[in-house]
Coordinates of C-alpha atoms in Angstrom, one line a residue:
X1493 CA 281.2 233.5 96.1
X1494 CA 283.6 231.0 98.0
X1495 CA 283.9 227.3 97.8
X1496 CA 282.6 225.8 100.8
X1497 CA 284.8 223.7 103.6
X1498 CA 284.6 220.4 101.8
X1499 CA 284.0 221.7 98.1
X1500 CA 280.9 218.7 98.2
X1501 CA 277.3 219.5 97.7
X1502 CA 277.2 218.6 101.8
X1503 CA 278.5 222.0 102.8
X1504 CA 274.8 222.6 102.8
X1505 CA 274.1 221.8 106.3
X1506 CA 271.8 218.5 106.9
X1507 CA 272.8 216.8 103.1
X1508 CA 274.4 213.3 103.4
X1509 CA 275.6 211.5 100.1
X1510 CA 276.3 207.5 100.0
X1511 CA 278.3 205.7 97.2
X1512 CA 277.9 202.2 96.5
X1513 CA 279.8 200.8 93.3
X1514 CA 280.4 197.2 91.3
X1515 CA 284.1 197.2 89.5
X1516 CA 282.7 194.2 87.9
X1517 CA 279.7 195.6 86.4
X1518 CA 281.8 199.6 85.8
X1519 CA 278.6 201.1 87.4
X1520 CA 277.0 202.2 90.9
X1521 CA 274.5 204.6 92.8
X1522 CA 274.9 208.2 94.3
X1523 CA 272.0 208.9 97.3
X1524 CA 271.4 212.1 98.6
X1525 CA 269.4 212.2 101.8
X1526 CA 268.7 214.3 104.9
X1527 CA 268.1 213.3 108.6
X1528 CA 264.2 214.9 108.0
X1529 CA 262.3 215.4 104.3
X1530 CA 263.3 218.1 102.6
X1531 CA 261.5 219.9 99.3
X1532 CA 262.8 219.3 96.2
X1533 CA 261.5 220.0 91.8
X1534 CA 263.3 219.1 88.6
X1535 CA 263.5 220.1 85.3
X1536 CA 264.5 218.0 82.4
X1537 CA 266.3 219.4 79.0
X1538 CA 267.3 216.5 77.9
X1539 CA 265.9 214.7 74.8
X1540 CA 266.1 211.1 76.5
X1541 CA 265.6 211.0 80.5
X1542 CA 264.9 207.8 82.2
X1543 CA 263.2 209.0 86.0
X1544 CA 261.2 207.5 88.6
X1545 CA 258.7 209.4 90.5
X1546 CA 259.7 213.3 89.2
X1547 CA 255.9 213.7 88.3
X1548 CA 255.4 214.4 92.0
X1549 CA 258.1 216.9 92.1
X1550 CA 255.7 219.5 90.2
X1551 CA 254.3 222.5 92.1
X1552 CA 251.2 221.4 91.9
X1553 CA 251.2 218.1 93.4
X1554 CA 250.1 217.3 96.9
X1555 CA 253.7 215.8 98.3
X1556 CA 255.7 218.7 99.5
X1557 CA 258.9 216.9 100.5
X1558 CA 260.8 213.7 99.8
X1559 CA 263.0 211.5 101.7
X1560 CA 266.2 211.1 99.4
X1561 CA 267.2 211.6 95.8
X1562 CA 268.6 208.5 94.1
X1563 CA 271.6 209.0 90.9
X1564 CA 271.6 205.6 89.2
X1565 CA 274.1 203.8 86.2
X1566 CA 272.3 201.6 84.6
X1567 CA 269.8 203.0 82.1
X1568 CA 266.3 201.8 83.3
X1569 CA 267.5 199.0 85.1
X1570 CA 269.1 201.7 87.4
X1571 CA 265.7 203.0 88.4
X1572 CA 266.1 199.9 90.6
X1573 CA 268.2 201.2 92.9
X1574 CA 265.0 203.2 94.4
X1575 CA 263.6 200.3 95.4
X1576 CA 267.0 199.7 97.9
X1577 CA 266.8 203.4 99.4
X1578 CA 262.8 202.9 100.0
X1579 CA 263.8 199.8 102.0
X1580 CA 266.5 201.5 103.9
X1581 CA 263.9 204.3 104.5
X1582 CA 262.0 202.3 105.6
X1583 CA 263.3 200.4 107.8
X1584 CA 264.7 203.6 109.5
X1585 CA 260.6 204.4 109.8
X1586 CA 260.5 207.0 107.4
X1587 CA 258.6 208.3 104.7
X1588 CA 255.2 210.3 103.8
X1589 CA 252.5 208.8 106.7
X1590 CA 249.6 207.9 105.9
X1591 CA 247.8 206.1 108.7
X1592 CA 249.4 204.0 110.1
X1593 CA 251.6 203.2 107.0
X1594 CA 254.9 205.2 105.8
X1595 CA 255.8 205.1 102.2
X1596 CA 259.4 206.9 101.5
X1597 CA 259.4 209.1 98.7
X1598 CA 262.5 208.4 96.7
X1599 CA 262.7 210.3 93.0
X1600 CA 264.9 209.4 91.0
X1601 CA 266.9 209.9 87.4
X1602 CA 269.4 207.3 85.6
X1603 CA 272.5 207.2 82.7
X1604 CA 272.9 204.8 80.7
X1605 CA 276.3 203.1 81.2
X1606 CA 275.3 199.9 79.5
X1607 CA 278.2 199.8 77.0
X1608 CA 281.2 200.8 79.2
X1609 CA 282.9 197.0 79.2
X1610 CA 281.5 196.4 82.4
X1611 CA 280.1 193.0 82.7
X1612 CA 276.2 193.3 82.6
X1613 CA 275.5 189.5 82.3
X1614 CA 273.4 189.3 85.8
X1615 CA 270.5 187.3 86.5
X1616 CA 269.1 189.6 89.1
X1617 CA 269.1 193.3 88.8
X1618 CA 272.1 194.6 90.9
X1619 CA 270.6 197.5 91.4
X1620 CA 268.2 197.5 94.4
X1621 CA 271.1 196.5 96.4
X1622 CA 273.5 199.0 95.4
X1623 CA 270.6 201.7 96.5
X1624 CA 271.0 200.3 99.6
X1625 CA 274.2 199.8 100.3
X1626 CA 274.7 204.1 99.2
X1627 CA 271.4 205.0 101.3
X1628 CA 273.4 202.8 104.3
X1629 CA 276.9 204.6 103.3
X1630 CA 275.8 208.5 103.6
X1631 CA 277.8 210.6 105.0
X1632 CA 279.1 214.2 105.1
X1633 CA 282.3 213.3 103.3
X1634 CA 282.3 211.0 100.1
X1635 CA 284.8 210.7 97.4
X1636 CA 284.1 212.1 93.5
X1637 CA 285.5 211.0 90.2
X1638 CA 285.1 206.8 89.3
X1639 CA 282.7 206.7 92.3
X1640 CA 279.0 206.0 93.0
X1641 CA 277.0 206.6 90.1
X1642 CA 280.1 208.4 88.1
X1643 CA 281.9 204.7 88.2
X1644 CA 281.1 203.9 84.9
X1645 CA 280.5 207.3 83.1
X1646 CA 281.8 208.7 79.6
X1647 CA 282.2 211.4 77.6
X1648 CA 282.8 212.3 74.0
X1649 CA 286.7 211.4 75.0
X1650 CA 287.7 210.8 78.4
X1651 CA 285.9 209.0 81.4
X1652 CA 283.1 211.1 82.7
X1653 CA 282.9 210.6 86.7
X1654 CA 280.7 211.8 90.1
X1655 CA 281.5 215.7 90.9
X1656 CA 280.5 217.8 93.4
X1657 CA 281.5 222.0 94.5
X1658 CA 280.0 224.5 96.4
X1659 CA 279.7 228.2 97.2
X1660 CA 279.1 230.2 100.1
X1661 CA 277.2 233.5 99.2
X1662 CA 277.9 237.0 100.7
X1663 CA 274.1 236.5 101.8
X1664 CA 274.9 233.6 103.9
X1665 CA 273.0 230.9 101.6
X1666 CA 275.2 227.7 100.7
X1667 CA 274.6 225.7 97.6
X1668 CA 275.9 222.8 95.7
X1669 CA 275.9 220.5 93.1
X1670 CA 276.3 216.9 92.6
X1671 CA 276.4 215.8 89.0
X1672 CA 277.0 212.4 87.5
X1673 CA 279.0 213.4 84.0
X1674 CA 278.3 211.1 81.2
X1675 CA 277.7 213.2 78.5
X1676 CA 277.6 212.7 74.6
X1677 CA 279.6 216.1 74.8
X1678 CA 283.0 216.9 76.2
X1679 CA 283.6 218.8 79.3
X1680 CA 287.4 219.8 77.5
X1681 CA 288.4 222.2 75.2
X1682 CA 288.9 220.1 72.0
X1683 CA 291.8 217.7 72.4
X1684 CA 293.3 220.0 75.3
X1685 CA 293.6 219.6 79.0
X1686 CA 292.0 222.7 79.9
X1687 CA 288.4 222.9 80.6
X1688 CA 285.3 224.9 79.4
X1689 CA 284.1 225.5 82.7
X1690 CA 287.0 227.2 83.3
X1691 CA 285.9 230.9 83.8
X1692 CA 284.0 230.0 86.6
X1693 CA 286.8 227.9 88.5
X1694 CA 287.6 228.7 92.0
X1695 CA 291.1 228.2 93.8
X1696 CA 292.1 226.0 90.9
X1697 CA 289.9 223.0 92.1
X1698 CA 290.4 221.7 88.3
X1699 CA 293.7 222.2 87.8
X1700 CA 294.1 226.5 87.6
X1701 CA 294.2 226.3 83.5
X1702 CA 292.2 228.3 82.4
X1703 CA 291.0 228.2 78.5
X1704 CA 293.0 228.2 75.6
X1705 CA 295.0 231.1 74.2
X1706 CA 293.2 230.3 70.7
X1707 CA 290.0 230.5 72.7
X1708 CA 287.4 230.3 71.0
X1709 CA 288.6 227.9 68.7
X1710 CA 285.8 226.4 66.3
X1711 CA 283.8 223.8 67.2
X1712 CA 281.9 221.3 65.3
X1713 CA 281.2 218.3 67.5
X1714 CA 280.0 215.0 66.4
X1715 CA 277.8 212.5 68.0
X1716 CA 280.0 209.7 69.8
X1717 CA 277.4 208.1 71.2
X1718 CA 274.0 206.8 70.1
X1719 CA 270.5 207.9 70.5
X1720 CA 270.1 207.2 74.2
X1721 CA 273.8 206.4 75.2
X1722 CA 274.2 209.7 77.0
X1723 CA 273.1 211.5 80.0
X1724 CA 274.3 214.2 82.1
X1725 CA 272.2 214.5 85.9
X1726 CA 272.4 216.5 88.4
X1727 CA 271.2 217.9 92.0
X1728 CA 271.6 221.5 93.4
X1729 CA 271.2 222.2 97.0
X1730 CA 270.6 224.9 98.8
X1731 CA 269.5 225.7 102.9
X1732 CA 267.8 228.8 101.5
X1733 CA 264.3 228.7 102.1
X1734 CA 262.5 227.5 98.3
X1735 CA 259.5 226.4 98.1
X1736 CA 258.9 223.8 94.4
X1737 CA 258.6 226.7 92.3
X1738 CA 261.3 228.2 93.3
X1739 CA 263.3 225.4 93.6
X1740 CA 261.8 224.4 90.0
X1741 CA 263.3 228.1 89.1
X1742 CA 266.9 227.3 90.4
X1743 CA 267.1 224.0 88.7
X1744 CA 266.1 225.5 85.4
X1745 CA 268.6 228.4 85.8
X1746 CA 271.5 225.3 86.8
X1747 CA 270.4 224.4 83.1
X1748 CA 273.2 227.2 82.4
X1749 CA 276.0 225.7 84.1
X1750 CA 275.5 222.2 82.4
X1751 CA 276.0 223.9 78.8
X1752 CA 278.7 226.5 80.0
X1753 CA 280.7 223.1 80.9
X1754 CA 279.8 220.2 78.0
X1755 CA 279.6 221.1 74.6
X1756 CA 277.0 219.7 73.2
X1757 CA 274.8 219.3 75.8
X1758 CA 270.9 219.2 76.2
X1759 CA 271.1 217.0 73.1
X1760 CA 268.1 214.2 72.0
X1761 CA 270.7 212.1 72.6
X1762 CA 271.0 212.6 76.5
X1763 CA 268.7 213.1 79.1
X1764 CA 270.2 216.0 81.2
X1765 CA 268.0 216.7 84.0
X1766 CA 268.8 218.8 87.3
X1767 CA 267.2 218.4 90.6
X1768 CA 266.8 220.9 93.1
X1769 CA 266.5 220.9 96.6
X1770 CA 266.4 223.0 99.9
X1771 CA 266.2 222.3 103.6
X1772 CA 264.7 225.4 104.3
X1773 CA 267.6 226.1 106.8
X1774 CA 267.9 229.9 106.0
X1775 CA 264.8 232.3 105.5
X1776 CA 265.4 234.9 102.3
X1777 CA 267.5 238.1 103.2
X1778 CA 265.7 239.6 99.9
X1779 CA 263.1 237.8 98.4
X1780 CA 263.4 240.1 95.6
X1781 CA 267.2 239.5 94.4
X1782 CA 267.8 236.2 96.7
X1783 CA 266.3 233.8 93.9
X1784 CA 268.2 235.8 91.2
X1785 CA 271.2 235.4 93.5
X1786 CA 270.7 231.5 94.0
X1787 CA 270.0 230.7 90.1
X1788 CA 273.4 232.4 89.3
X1789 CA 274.8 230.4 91.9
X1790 CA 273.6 226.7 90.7
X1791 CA 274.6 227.5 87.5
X1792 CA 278.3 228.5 87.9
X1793 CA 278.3 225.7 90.8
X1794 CA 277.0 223.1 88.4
X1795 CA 279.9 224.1 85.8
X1796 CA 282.2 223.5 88.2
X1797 CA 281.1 220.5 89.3
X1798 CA 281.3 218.9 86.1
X1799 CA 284.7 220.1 85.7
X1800 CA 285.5 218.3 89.2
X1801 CA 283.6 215.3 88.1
X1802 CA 286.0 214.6 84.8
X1803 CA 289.2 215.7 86.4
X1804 CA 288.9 213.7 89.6
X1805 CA 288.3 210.6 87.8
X1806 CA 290.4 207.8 88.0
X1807 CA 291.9 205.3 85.4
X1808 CA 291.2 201.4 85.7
X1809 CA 291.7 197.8 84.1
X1810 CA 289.8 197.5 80.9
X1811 CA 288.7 201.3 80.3
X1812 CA 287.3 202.3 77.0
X1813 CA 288.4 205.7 77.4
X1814 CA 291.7 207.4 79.0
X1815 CA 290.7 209.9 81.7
X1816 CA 292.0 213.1 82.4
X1817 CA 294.9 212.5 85.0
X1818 CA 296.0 209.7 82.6
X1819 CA 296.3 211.8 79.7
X1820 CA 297.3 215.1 81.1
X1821 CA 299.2 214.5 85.0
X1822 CA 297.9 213.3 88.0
X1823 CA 294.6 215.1 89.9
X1824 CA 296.0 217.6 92.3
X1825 CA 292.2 217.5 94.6

């Protein structure tokens, strides 16, 4: 595997991602949309997810392809923010027809970023209008770390943050990840500066460190946040051609990626939970090892990802916790 041109979940051909963010209120919204629906499942590990609309996402149900996938601060105010891509959808005349009516289909999943000092005083939920403003700002190119829905993320000790990464497969097939990180567990090696997603970097797009010389070291990690406080959710993207099962199969395996990179993770304190979706660009070369192929893929992608996520982020007035740059040298991305 390769990284991709842009290292971003859009080097899968026909993705866009928009940002929208509040400094004020330390939280935002991450869109992922393509110019035509696209199939997508999920599949939740997490002991406390907050989602909109995943029921659909099941093999079984009749809708075979959504219109955008919506990553939400917020907790279940955040759900909100679906509301603001279906009116963008819409007014672009899109979304699942029936007769003469179009309703967009817009799943969506949320962390809770409540108690981050941001100012969460409002009298209207901000929300909506930040799902929007993303749907409005997609794009090929968009910017990770204290962005989007990663604006006001945490971790067990440094500021949590959007990531992204991507790999090109001897096969041809693309995929990629976009993770919001704000995990009750830590994406670092204990105190250090080097990251446990590090076997499965690539051109040292977290810094080359790999893991400790003590590695492993003993671990015995402590709650530092409460029941609900955490979250850690994701999308993978492919242009192979997955149908919902199988696309319900390469989220599950992207499962691995999240605990090879935050320790804990898949706690009842968070509500992890991957997405998974495909644009069909690409037929199978072996429908035998291709899916076995892709799952490996998500999963070392994801890893990555969350590594990008925490190291790209970026320090500002008022933070609660020190991110990585601050504590251990600038971001080198």
């Amino acid at each position: 595997m390769r990284p991709g041109p842009r290292n971003l979940i859009t080097d899968v051909a026909g993705f866009r991602v928009g940002n929208a963010a509040d400094a004020g209120l330390r939280s935002g919204v991450t869109v992922l949309t393509a110019a035509a629906p696209f199939a997508a499942a999920v599949h939740v590990m997490g002991g406390a997810p907050g989602t909109r609309e995943t029921d659909l996402l099941a093999p079984d149900k009749m809708v075979q392809a959504v219109d955008a996938l919506v990553l939400s601060g917020g907790s279940a105010f955040g759900l909100g923010a679906c509301d603001g891509v279906m009116a963008g959808l819409r007014a672009a005349g899109r979304g699942f027809e029936i007769g003469p009516v179009r309703v967009p289909i817009v799943p969506g999943a949320i962390v809770f970023d409540l108690l981050n000092g941001g100012d969460k005083d409002w009298r209207s939920n901000p929300y909506p209008a930040l799902g929007e403003a993303a749907f409005g700002a997609a794009s090929d190119s968009f910017s990770i770390g204290s962005h989007g829905a990663g604006t006001g993320a945490m971790t067990a000790l440094l500021k949590g943050g959007l990531g992204s990464a991507s790999a090109v497969l001897d096969t041809g097939h693309t995929v990629g990840a976009l993770v919001v990180v704000n995990a009750l567990g830590s994406a670092t090696v204990g105190e250090g500066r080097q990251f446990w997603a590090a076997p499965w970097e690539l051109a040292d797009e977290f810094g080359g460190l790999g893991l400790p010389p003590d590695f492993p070291a003993a671990q015995e990690p402590a709650p530092g946040k409460r029941l609900g406080e955490a979250t850690t959710i994701a999308i993978l993207a492919t242009d192979a051609a997955l149908d919902k099962p199988a696309l319900q199969r390469m989220a599950t395996a992207a499962h691995d990626g999240m605990a090879r990179a935050l320790v804990p993770s898949h706690t009842p304190f968070d509500g992890d939970l991957i997405f998974a979706a495909s644009t069909g660009a690409k037929p199978l070369t072996d429908p035998a090892a291709d899916p076995f192929r892709l799952g490996h893929a998500a999963a070392s992608v994801l890893a990555r990802a969350i590594a990008r996520g925490v190291f790209a982020a970026e320090p500002a007035a008022g933070d609660l916790q020190p991110c990585w740059s601050g504590r251990h040298g600038r971001p080198t991305i």
